[in-house]
Amino acid sequence: MIAGYIKNLKENLLQIRYGILKITSIPLLRISHSFMIETHKVTDEGYIWCTAAYPLPSNLIYEKSFAVKVKYIQKTTGLFVKVTGRAKVVNPSFNTRYFEKNESAGMTENVLLLKIKIEEANYYKKRTISAYTTFLQVVNNFTFRVLPGTRA
């Protein structure tokens, strides 16, 4: 069951690809602690490999790991995915080798490679209903209340 869940989560994350990473381990951080990430790979072991813009707080770059939440939203299909976990910045020398290989893809040295261990993931698809169905729901739920002292 877990393998099927990871497979489904992997498909959803790679389909959406871009998300917003929020650092939750530093609640009093004075600068913005939300960053856009691009997901490159989701492993069967429950790791998300992604890239983020370099201006992450410098104290986090050398930490062992830090708590994060990542939200993925695909408006066209109404798919929402929320992942909580622990992120770690991969060794900067590995970053250099990784980006030298992928420089043709438009990657620059101002990007960090992150590895996020998935601790919890929730996803759902927002149901869309037609305008007619919404109208029927409004009409059927609308009731007239009889005020005291008046006739019905």
Tab-separated table of N, CA and C in Angstrom:
chain	number	residue	atom	x	y	z
A	1	MET	N	0.824	-1.200	0.000
A	1	MET	CA	0.000	0.000	0.000
A	1	MET	C	0.865	1.260	0.000
A	2	ILE	N	1.944	1.270	0.795
A	2	ILE	CA	2.806	2.447	0.850
A	2	ILE	C	3.488	2.656	-0.488
A	3	ALA	N	3.898	1.569	-1.149
A	3	ALA	CA	4.548	1.696	-2.460
A	3	ALA	C	3.595	2.329	-3.467
A	4	GLY	N	2.316	1.943	-3.424
A	4	GLY	CA	1.320	2.533	-4.317
A	4	GLY	C	1.083	4.002	-4.006
A	5	TYR	N	1.110	4.332	-2.719
A	5	TYR	CA	0.923	5.723	-2.297
A	5	TYR	C	2.087	6.578	-2.789
A	6	ILE	N	3.320	6.067	-2.618
A	6	ILE	CA	4.510	6.803	-3.076
A	6	ILE	C	4.465	6.964	-4.591
A	7	LYS	N	4.049	5.918	-5.295
A	7	LYS	CA	3.980	5.993	-6.761
A	7	LYS	C	2.992	7.077	-7.194
A	8	ASN	N	1.834	7.111	-6.561
A	8	ASN	CA	0.819	8.116	-6.883
A	8	ASN	C	1.308	9.519	-6.526
A	9	LEU	N	1.947	9.654	-5.363
A	9	LEU	CA	2.497	10.941	-4.943
A	9	LEU	C	3.576	11.393	-5.918
A	10	LYS	N	4.435	10.466	-6.325
A	10	LYS	CA	5.506	10.782	-7.273
A	10	LYS	C	4.933	11.307	-8.583
A	11	GLU	N	3.910	10.645	-9.091
A	11	GLU	CA	3.276	11.091	-10.340
A	11	GLU	C	2.691	12.495	-10.187
A	12	ASN	N	2.029	12.738	-9.062
A	12	ASN	CA	1.422	14.056	-8.839
A	12	ASN	C	2.473	15.155	-8.728
A	13	LEU	N	3.550	14.908	-7.968
A	13	LEU	CA	4.584	15.928	-7.789
A	13	LEU	C	5.314	16.225	-9.089
A	14	LEU	N	5.613	15.185	-9.857
A	14	LEU	CA	6.317	15.410	-11.119
A	14	LEU	C	5.404	16.048	-12.159
A	15	GLN	N	4.109	15.822	-12.035
A	15	GLN	CA	3.151	16.463	-12.942
A	15	GLN	C	3.068	17.963	-12.641
A	16	ILE	N	3.010	18.322	-11.365
A	16	ILE	CA	2.915	19.736	-10.987
A	16	ILE	C	4.277	20.420	-11.140
A	17	ARG	N	5.320	19.782	-10.652
A	17	ARG	CA	6.729	20.175	-10.809
A	17	ARG	C	7.180	21.358	-9.948
A	18	TYR	N	6.442	22.438	-9.880
A	18	TYR	CA	6.862	23.620	-9.122
A	18	TYR	C	6.049	23.732	-7.835
A	19	GLY	N	6.708	24.169	-6.769
A	19	GLY	CA	6.026	24.321	-5.499
A	19	GLY	C	6.615	25.462	-4.689
A	20	ILE	N	5.982	25.730	-3.562
A	20	ILE	CA	6.454	26.762	-2.643
A	20	ILE	C	6.949	26.065	-1.378
A	21	LEU	N	8.223	26.263	-1.065
A	21	LEU	CA	8.844	25.683	0.115
A	21	LEU	C	8.824	26.724	1.224
A	22	LYS	N	8.325	26.332	2.377
A	22	LYS	CA	8.289	27.234	3.532
A	22	LYS	C	9.108	26.601	4.646
A	23	ILE	N	10.054	27.360	5.171
A	23	ILE	CA	10.898	26.868	6.258
A	23	ILE	C	10.133	27.054	7.561
A	24	THR	N	9.869	25.952	8.258
A	24	THR	CA	9.073	26.023	9.487
A	24	THR	C	9.925	25.908	10.738
A	25	SER	N	11.207	25.606	10.595
A	25	SER	CA	12.046	25.448	11.786
A	25	SER	C	12.512	26.781	12.347
A	26	ILE	N	12.333	27.877	11.592
A	26	ILE	CA	12.731	29.200	12.068
A	26	ILE	C	11.512	30.118	11.998
A	27	PRO	N	10.653	30.099	13.025
A	27	PRO	CA	9.431	30.909	12.951
A	27	PRO	C	9.667	32.411	13.035
A	28	LEU	N	10.771	32.835	13.619
A	28	LEU	CA	10.998	34.268	13.808
A	28	LEU	C	11.967	34.848	12.783
A	29	LEU	N	12.149	34.148	11.691
A	29	LEU	CA	13.041	34.638	10.649
A	29	LEU	C	12.477	35.937	10.089
A	30	ARG	N	13.286	36.965	10.048
A	30	ARG	CA	12.799	38.287	9.651
A	30	ARG	C	12.619	38.425	8.143
A	31	ILE	N	13.374	37.664	7.382
A	31	ILE	CA	13.202	37.752	5.933
A	31	ILE	C	12.153	36.739	5.498
A	32	SER	N	11.721	36.868	4.279
A	32	SER	CA	10.736	35.926	3.755
A	32	SER	C	11.331	34.526	3.785
A	33	HIS	N	10.606	33.591	4.302
A	33	HIS	CA	11.122	32.233	4.365
A	33	HIS	C	10.290	31.286	3.510
A	34	SER	N	9.790	31.795	2.401
A	34	SER	CA	9.122	30.972	1.396
A	34	SER	C	9.902	31.098	0.097
A	35	PHE	N	10.144	29.974	-0.531
A	35	PHE	CA	10.957	29.948	-1.735
A	35	PHE	C	10.310	29.054	-2.772
A	36	MET	N	10.455	29.411	-4.019
A	36	MET	CA	9.952	28.577	-5.102
A	36	MET	C	10.964	27.463	-5.359
A	37	ILE	N	10.457	26.254	-5.543
A	37	ILE	CA	11.329	25.125	-5.857
A	37	ILE	C	10.858	24.450	-7.137
A	38	GLU	N	11.774	23.736	-7.753
A	38	GLU	CA	11.445	22.918	-8.917
A	38	GLU	C	11.801	21.479	-8.575
A	39	THR	N	10.844	20.584	-8.674
A	39	THR	CA	11.055	19.184	-8.345
A	39	THR	C	11.649	18.469	-9.548
A	40	HIS	N	12.738	17.723	-9.300
A	40	HIS	CA	13.399	16.993	-10.376
A	40	HIS	C	13.193	15.492	-10.267
A	41	LYS	N	13.097	14.995	-9.032
A	41	LYS	CA	13.002	13.550	-8.853
A	41	LYS	C	12.331	13.252	-7.523
A	42	VAL	N	11.527	12.189	-7.490
A	42	VAL	CA	10.946	11.679	-6.249
A	42	VAL	C	11.319	10.205	-6.191
A	43	THR	N	12.025	9.803	-5.135
A	43	THR	CA	12.508	8.426	-5.053
A	43	THR	C	11.494	7.529	-4.354
A	44	ASP	N	11.668	6.225	-4.533
A	44	ASP	CA	10.792	5.252	-3.884
A	44	ASP	C	11.013	5.214	-2.372
A	45	GLU	N	12.160	5.721	-1.914
A	45	GLU	CA	12.458	5.764	-0.482
A	45	GLU	C	11.791	6.950	0.208
A	46	GLY	N	11.152	7.827	-0.544
A	46	GLY	CA	10.437	8.960	0.033
A	46	GLY	C	11.241	10.241	0.104
A	47	TYR	N	12.124	10.458	-0.853
A	47	TYR	CA	12.897	11.700	-0.926
A	47	TYR	C	12.482	12.498	-2.151
A	48	ILE	N	12.415	13.815	-1.979
A	48	ILE	CA	12.174	14.726	-3.099
A	48	ILE	C	13.492	15.438	-3.375
A	49	TRP	N	13.961	15.359	-4.605
A	49	TRP	CA	15.146	16.094	-5.033
A	49	TRP	C	14.655	17.305	-5.799
A	50	CYS	N	15.034	18.490	-5.332
A	50	CYS	CA	14.548	19.707	-5.967
A	50	CYS	C	15.619	20.789	-5.933
A	51	THR	N	15.386	21.825	-6.688
A	51	THR	CA	16.295	22.967	-6.703
A	51	THR	C	15.548	24.197	-6.208
A	52	ALA	N	16.301	25.082	-5.550
A	52	ALA	CA	15.737	26.337	-5.033
A	52	ALA	C	16.721	27.456	-5.323
A	53	ALA	N	16.225	28.670	-5.341
A	53	ALA	CA	17.086	29.833	-5.548
A	53	ALA	C	18.080	29.937	-4.395
A	54	TYR	N	19.255	30.432	-4.673
A	54	TYR	CA	20.346	30.449	-3.703
A	54	TYR	C	20.098	31.276	-2.447
A	55	PRO	N	19.347	32.365	-2.454
A	55	PRO	CA	19.283	33.163	-1.226
A	55	PRO	C	18.519	32.521	-0.072
A	56	LEU	N	18.739	31.230	0.183
A	56	LEU	CA	18.250	30.629	1.415
A	56	LEU	C	19.063	31.239	2.554
A	57	PRO	N	18.515	31.336	3.757
A	57	PRO	CA	19.299	31.874	4.868
A	57	PRO	C	20.600	31.085	5.036
A	58	SER	N	21.715	31.791	5.157
A	58	SER	CA	23.027	31.136	5.171
A	58	SER	C	23.189	30.172	6.340
A	59	ASN	N	22.517	30.433	7.467
A	59	ASN	CA	22.648	29.512	8.592
A	59	ASN	C	22.007	28.159	8.295
A	60	LEU	N	21.067	28.088	7.359
A	60	LEU	CA	20.433	26.817	7.015
A	60	LEU	C	21.280	25.989	6.061
A	61	ILE	N	22.100	26.652	5.264
A	61	ILE	CA	22.861	25.935	4.246
A	61	ILE	C	23.797	24.920	4.886
A	62	TYR	N	24.327	25.225	6.061
A	62	TYR	CA	25.282	24.323	6.695
A	62	TYR	C	24.672	23.505	7.824
A	63	GLU	N	23.372	23.632	8.055
A	63	GLU	CA	22.710	22.805	9.067
A	63	GLU	C	22.538	21.395	8.541
A	64	LYS	N	22.412	20.461	9.480
A	64	LYS	CA	22.226	19.066	9.086
A	64	LYS	C	20.897	18.894	8.348
A	65	SER	N	19.827	19.412	8.921
A	65	SER	CA	18.518	19.395	8.258
A	65	SER	C	17.620	20.425	8.939
A	66	PHE	N	16.569	20.818	8.242
A	66	PHE	CA	15.636	21.794	8.798
A	66	PHE	C	14.226	21.440	8.343
A	67	ALA	N	13.250	21.790	9.182
A	67	ALA	CA	11.853	21.437	8.914
A	67	ALA	C	11.274	22.342	7.830
A	68	VAL	N	10.515	21.721	6.916
A	68	VAL	CA	9.905	22.471	5.818
A	68	VAL	C	8.500	21.955	5.532
A	69	LYS	N	7.729	22.809	4.872
A	69	LYS	CA	6.447	22.426	4.278
A	69	LYS	C	6.519	22.856	2.824
A	70	VAL	N	6.043	22.006	1.950
A	70	VAL	CA	6.031	22.338	0.525
A	70	VAL	C	4.603	22.196	0.027
A	71	LYS	N	4.124	23.229	-0.665
A	71	LYS	CA	2.778	23.190	-1.245
A	71	LYS	C	2.891	23.213	-2.758
A	72	TYR	N	2.209	22.272	-3.364
A	72	TYR	CA	2.121	22.199	-4.819
A	72	TYR	C	0.664	22.420	-5.196
A	73	ILE	N	0.426	23.253	-6.185
A	73	ILE	CA	-0.942	23.524	-6.635
A	73	ILE	C	-0.957	23.520	-8.152
A	74	GLN	N	-1.897	22.768	-8.708
A	74	GLN	CA	-2.108	22.811	-10.153
A	74	GLN	C	-3.546	23.262	-10.383
A	75	LYS	N	-3.682	24.518	-10.764
A	75	LYS	CA	-5.016	25.111	-10.872
A	75	LYS	C	-5.857	24.489	-11.975
A	76	THR	N	-5.230	24.070	-13.068
A	76	THR	CA	-6.017	23.562	-14.195
A	76	THR	C	-6.787	22.300	-13.835
A	77	THR	N	-6.185	21.431	-13.020
A	77	THR	CA	-6.873	20.196	-12.644
A	77	THR	C	-7.440	20.245	-11.230
A	78	GLY	N	-7.113	21.301	-10.478
A	78	GLY	CA	-7.600	21.407	-9.108
A	78	GLY	C	-6.878	20.485	-8.144
A	79	LEU	N	-5.629	20.119	-8.460
A	79	LEU	CA	-4.852	19.209	-7.628
A	79	LEU	C	-4.027	19.998	-6.615
A	80	PHE	N	-4.133	19.623	-5.337
A	80	PHE	CA	-3.384	20.257	-4.257
A	80	PHE	C	-2.578	19.182	-3.537
A	81	VAL	N	-1.290	19.445	-3.314
A	81	VAL	CA	-0.432	18.514	-2.582
A	81	VAL	C	0.324	19.309	-1.520
A	82	LYS	N	0.325	18.803	-0.286
A	82	LYS	CA	1.070	19.444	0.800
A	82	LYS	C	1.991	18.399	1.410
A	83	VAL	N	3.279	18.697	1.431
A	83	VAL	CA	4.284	17.775	1.945
A	83	VAL	C	4.988	18.435	3.123
A	84	THR	N	5.130	17.709	4.227
A	84	THR	CA	5.960	18.180	5.334
A	84	THR	C	7.121	17.216	5.470
A	85	GLY	N	8.261	17.759	5.862
A	85	GLY	CA	9.434	16.907	5.994
A	85	GLY	C	10.639	17.676	6.473
A	86	ARG	N	11.797	17.056	6.302
A	86	ARG	CA	13.067	17.659	6.690
A	86	ARG	C	13.914	17.803	5.440
A	87	ALA	N	14.393	19.023	5.218
A	87	ALA	CA	15.202	19.314	4.033
A	87	ALA	C	16.661	19.443	4.426
A	88	LYS	N	17.498	19.171	3.455
A	88	LYS	CA	18.929	19.326	3.667
A	88	LYS	C	19.531	19.805	2.365
A	89	VAL	N	20.470	20.740	2.466
A	89	VAL	CA	21.173	21.229	1.287
A	89	VAL	C	22.263	20.223	0.971
A	90	VAL	N	22.266	19.754	-0.275
A	90	VAL	CA	23.263	18.771	-0.689
A	90	VAL	C	24.614	19.467	-0.782
A	91	ASN	N	25.671	18.729	-0.543
A	91	ASN	CA	27.046	19.243	-0.565
A	91	ASN	C	27.269	20.210	-1.724
A	92	PRO	N	27.738	21.446	-1.450
A	92	PRO	CA	27.919	22.440	-2.516
A	92	PRO	C	28.822	21.980	-3.653
A	93	SER	N	29.827	21.135	-3.376
A	93	SER	CA	30.677	20.652	-4.472
A	93	SER	C	29.868	19.753	-5.403
A	94	PHE	N	28.917	19.013	-4.837
A	94	PHE	CA	28.028	18.204	-5.671
A	94	PHE	C	27.163	19.111	-6.536
A	95	ASN	N	26.720	20.232	-5.948
A	95	ASN	CA	25.942	21.209	-6.718
A	95	ASN	C	26.696	21.642	-7.960
A	96	THR	N	27.987	21.954	-7.795
A	96	THR	CA	28.787	22.433	-8.917
A	96	THR	C	28.845	21.381	-10.015
A	97	ARG	N	29.125	20.131	-9.646
A	97	ARG	CA	29.188	19.061	-10.656
A	97	ARG	C	27.825	18.862	-11.315
A	98	TYR	N	26.759	18.881	-10.511
A	98	TYR	CA	25.414	18.651	-11.029
A	98	TYR	C	25.021	19.734	-12.033
A	99	PHE	N	25.318	20.985	-11.694
A	99	PHE	CA	24.900	22.078	-12.562
A	99	PHE	C	25.800	22.255	-13.768
A	100	GLU	N	27.067	21.822	-13.680
A	100	GLU	CA	27.919	21.865	-14.870
A	100	GLU	C	27.350	20.950	-15.939
A	101	LYS	N	26.852	19.789	-15.517
A	101	LYS	CA	26.257	18.844	-16.471
A	101	LYS	C	24.963	19.397	-17.053
A	102	ASN	N	24.224	20.149	-16.254
A	102	ASN	CA	22.896	20.607	-16.663
A	102	ASN	C	22.855	22.085	-17.028
A	103	GLU	N	24.008	22.664	-17.289
A	103	GLU	CA	24.046	24.091	-17.598
A	103	GLU	C	23.274	24.401	-18.870
A	104	SER	N	23.266	23.454	-19.798
A	104	SER	CA	22.542	23.684	-21.051
A	104	SER	C	21.041	23.783	-20.815
A	105	ALA	N	20.573	23.262	-19.689
A	105	ALA	CA	19.142	23.312	-19.374
A	105	ALA	C	18.753	24.641	-18.740
A	106	GLY	N	19.692	25.584	-18.674
A	106	GLY	CA	19.368	26.902	-18.134
A	106	GLY	C	19.618	27.041	-16.652
A	107	MET	N	20.282	26.074	-16.039
A	107	MET	CA	20.566	26.160	-14.607
A	107	MET	C	21.821	26.995	-14.396
A	108	THR	N	21.840	27.743	-13.316
A	108	THR	CA	22.984	28.601	-13.022
A	108	THR	C	23.564	28.233	-11.675
A	109	GLU	N	24.654	28.875	-11.311
A	109	GLU	CA	25.284	28.587	-10.024
A	109	GLU	C	24.524	29.199	-8.854
A	110	ASN	N	23.512	30.007	-9.100
A	110	ASN	CA	22.726	30.624	-8.029
A	110	ASN	C	21.581	29.737	-7.565
A	111	VAL	N	21.711	28.443	-7.770
A	111	VAL	CA	20.658	27.500	-7.434
A	111	VAL	C	21.227	26.446	-6.492
A	112	LEU	N	20.447	26.066	-5.484
A	112	LEU	CA	20.858	25.027	-4.542
A	112	LEU	C	20.082	23.753	-4.794
A	113	LEU	N	20.744	22.634	-4.615
A	113	LEU	CA	20.102	21.337	-4.720
A	113	LEU	C	19.665	20.914	-3.324
A	114	LEU	N	18.380	20.615	-3.159
A	114	LEU	CA	17.825	20.219	-1.861
A	114	LEU	C	17.324	18.791	-1.925
A	115	LYS	N	17.432	18.121	-0.793
A	115	LYS	CA	16.904	16.766	-0.649
A	115	LYS	C	15.935	16.816	0.525
A	116	ILE	N	14.670	16.518	0.269
A	116	ILE	CA	13.637	16.600	1.307
A	116	ILE	C	13.143	15.194	1.624
A	117	LYS	N	13.229	14.807	2.890
A	117	LYS	CA	12.692	13.529	3.345
A	117	LYS	C	11.217	13.743	3.662
A	118	ILE	N	10.348	13.031	2.971
A	118	ILE	CA	8.904	13.179	3.167
A	118	ILE	C	8.507	12.518	4.487
A	119	GLU	N	7.938	13.308	5.399
A	119	GLU	CA	7.416	12.771	6.657
A	119	GLU	C	5.906	12.586	6.579
A	120	GLU	N	5.249	13.497	5.889
A	120	GLU	CA	3.795	13.413	5.721
A	120	GLU	C	3.422	14.083	4.412
A	121	ALA	N	2.483	13.485	3.713
A	121	ALA	CA	2.021	14.076	2.456
A	121	ALA	C	0.511	13.918	2.362
A	122	ASN	N	-0.151	14.997	2.015
A	122	ASN	CA	-1.598	14.992	1.809
A	122	ASN	C	-1.875	15.573	0.443
A	123	TYR	N	-2.753	14.921	-0.283
A	123	TYR	CA	-3.138	15.496	-1.562
A	123	TYR	C	-4.609	15.222	-1.815
A	124	TYR	N	-5.197	16.150	-2.521
A	124	TYR	CA	-6.593	15.990	-2.886
A	124	TYR	C	-6.861	16.754	-4.163
A	125	LYS	N	-7.920	16.375	-4.794
A	125	LYS	CA	-8.351	17.044	-6.005
A	125	LYS	C	-9.638	17.778	-5.691
A	126	LYS	N	-9.649	19.055	-5.982
A	126	LYS	CA	-10.835	19.867	-5.724
A	126	LYS	C	-11.906	19.489	-6.739
A	127	ARG	N	-13.065	19.189	-6.218
A	127	ARG	CA	-14.170	18.851	-7.115
A	127	ARG	C	-14.715	20.108	-7.751
A	128	THR	N	-14.897	20.039	-9.028
A	128	THR	CA	-15.527	21.173	-9.707
A	128	THR	C	-16.951	20.767	-10.053
A	129	ILE	N	-17.852	21.674	-9.825
A	129	ILE	CA	-19.247	21.401	-10.145
A	129	ILE	C	-19.738	22.479	-11.099
A	130	SER	N	-20.731	22.126	-11.833
A	130	SER	CA	-21.243	23.062	-12.836
A	130	SER	C	-22.008	24.206	-12.167
A	131	ALA	N	-22.187	25.261	-12.908
A	131	ALA	CA	-22.941	26.417	-12.406
A	131	ALA	C	-24.388	26.021	-12.116
A	132	TYR	N	-24.941	25.126	-12.923
A	132	TYR	CA	-26.312	24.671	-12.726
A	132	TYR	C	-26.438	23.919	-11.396
A	133	THR	N	-25.469	23.054	-11.097
A	133	THR	CA	-25.496	22.317	-9.833
A	133	THR	C	-25.396	23.275	-8.651
A	134	THR	N	-24.533	24.279	-8.769
A	134	THR	CA	-24.410	25.287	-7.715
A	134	THR	C	-25.732	26.012	-7.520
A	135	PHE	N	-26.394	26.366	-8.616
A	135	PHE	CA	-27.692	27.035	-8.554
A	135	PHE	C	-28.708	26.157	-7.824
A	136	LEU	N	-28.752	24.866	-8.169
A	136	LEU	CA	-29.696	23.955	-7.519
A	136	LEU	C	-29.403	23.823	-6.024
A	137	GLN	N	-28.124	23.778	-5.660
A	137	GLN	CA	-27.776	23.691	-4.243
A	137	GLN	C	-28.240	24.932	-3.491
A	138	VAL	N	-28.058	26.086	-4.082
A	138	VAL	CA	-28.473	27.334	-3.439
A	138	VAL	C	-29.987	27.373	-3.304
A	139	VAL	N	-30.702	27.030	-4.371
A	139	VAL	CA	-32.169	27.078	-4.351
A	139	VAL	C	-32.730	26.074	-3.353
A	140	ASN	N	-32.221	24.860	-3.342
A	140	ASN	CA	-32.757	23.821	-2.462
A	140	ASN	C	-32.424	24.054	-0.993
A	141	ASN	N	-31.338	24.728	-0.713
A	141	ASN	CA	-30.971	24.991	0.681
A	141	ASN	C	-31.567	26.288	1.198
A	142	PHE	N	-32.143	27.078	0.326
A	142	PHE	CA	-32.732	28.349	0.732
A	142	PHE	C	-34.100	28.080	1.337
A	143	THR	N	-34.332	28.542	2.548
A	143	THR	CA	-35.633	28.338	3.190
A	143	THR	C	-36.148	29.670	3.707
A	144	PHE	N	-37.462	29.790	3.740
A	144	PHE	CA	-38.085	30.983	4.307
A	144	PHE	C	-38.358	30.707	5.772
A	145	ARG	N	-37.998	31.629	6.621
A	145	ARG	CA	-38.284	31.488	8.040
A	145	ARG	C	-39.521	32.320	8.364
A	146	VAL	N	-40.393	31.745	9.157
A	146	VAL	CA	-41.590	32.466	9.590
A	146	VAL	C	-41.238	33.216	10.864
A	147	LEU	N	-41.438	34.509	10.823
A	147	LEU	CA	-41.132	35.322	11.990
A	147	LEU	C	-42.252	35.206	13.013
A	148	PRO	N	-41.926	35.277	14.298
A	148	PRO	CA	-42.961	35.197	15.329
A	148	PRO	C	-43.968	36.343	15.174
A	149	GLY	N	-45.214	36.026	15.333
A	149	GLY	CA	-46.266	37.036	15.255
A	149	GLY	C	-46.759	37.287	13.840
A	150	THR	N	-46.257	36.544	12.863
A	150	THR	CA	-46.742	36.689	11.486
A	150	THR	C	-47.356	35.377	11.045
A	151	ARG	N	-48.146	35.469	9.995
A	151	ARG	CA	-48.764	34.251	9.469
A	151	ARG	C	-47.876	33.642	8.396
A	152	ALA	N	-47.926	32.342	8.330
A	152	ALA	CA	-47.147	31.645	7.308
A	152	ALA	C	-47.875	31.639	5.995
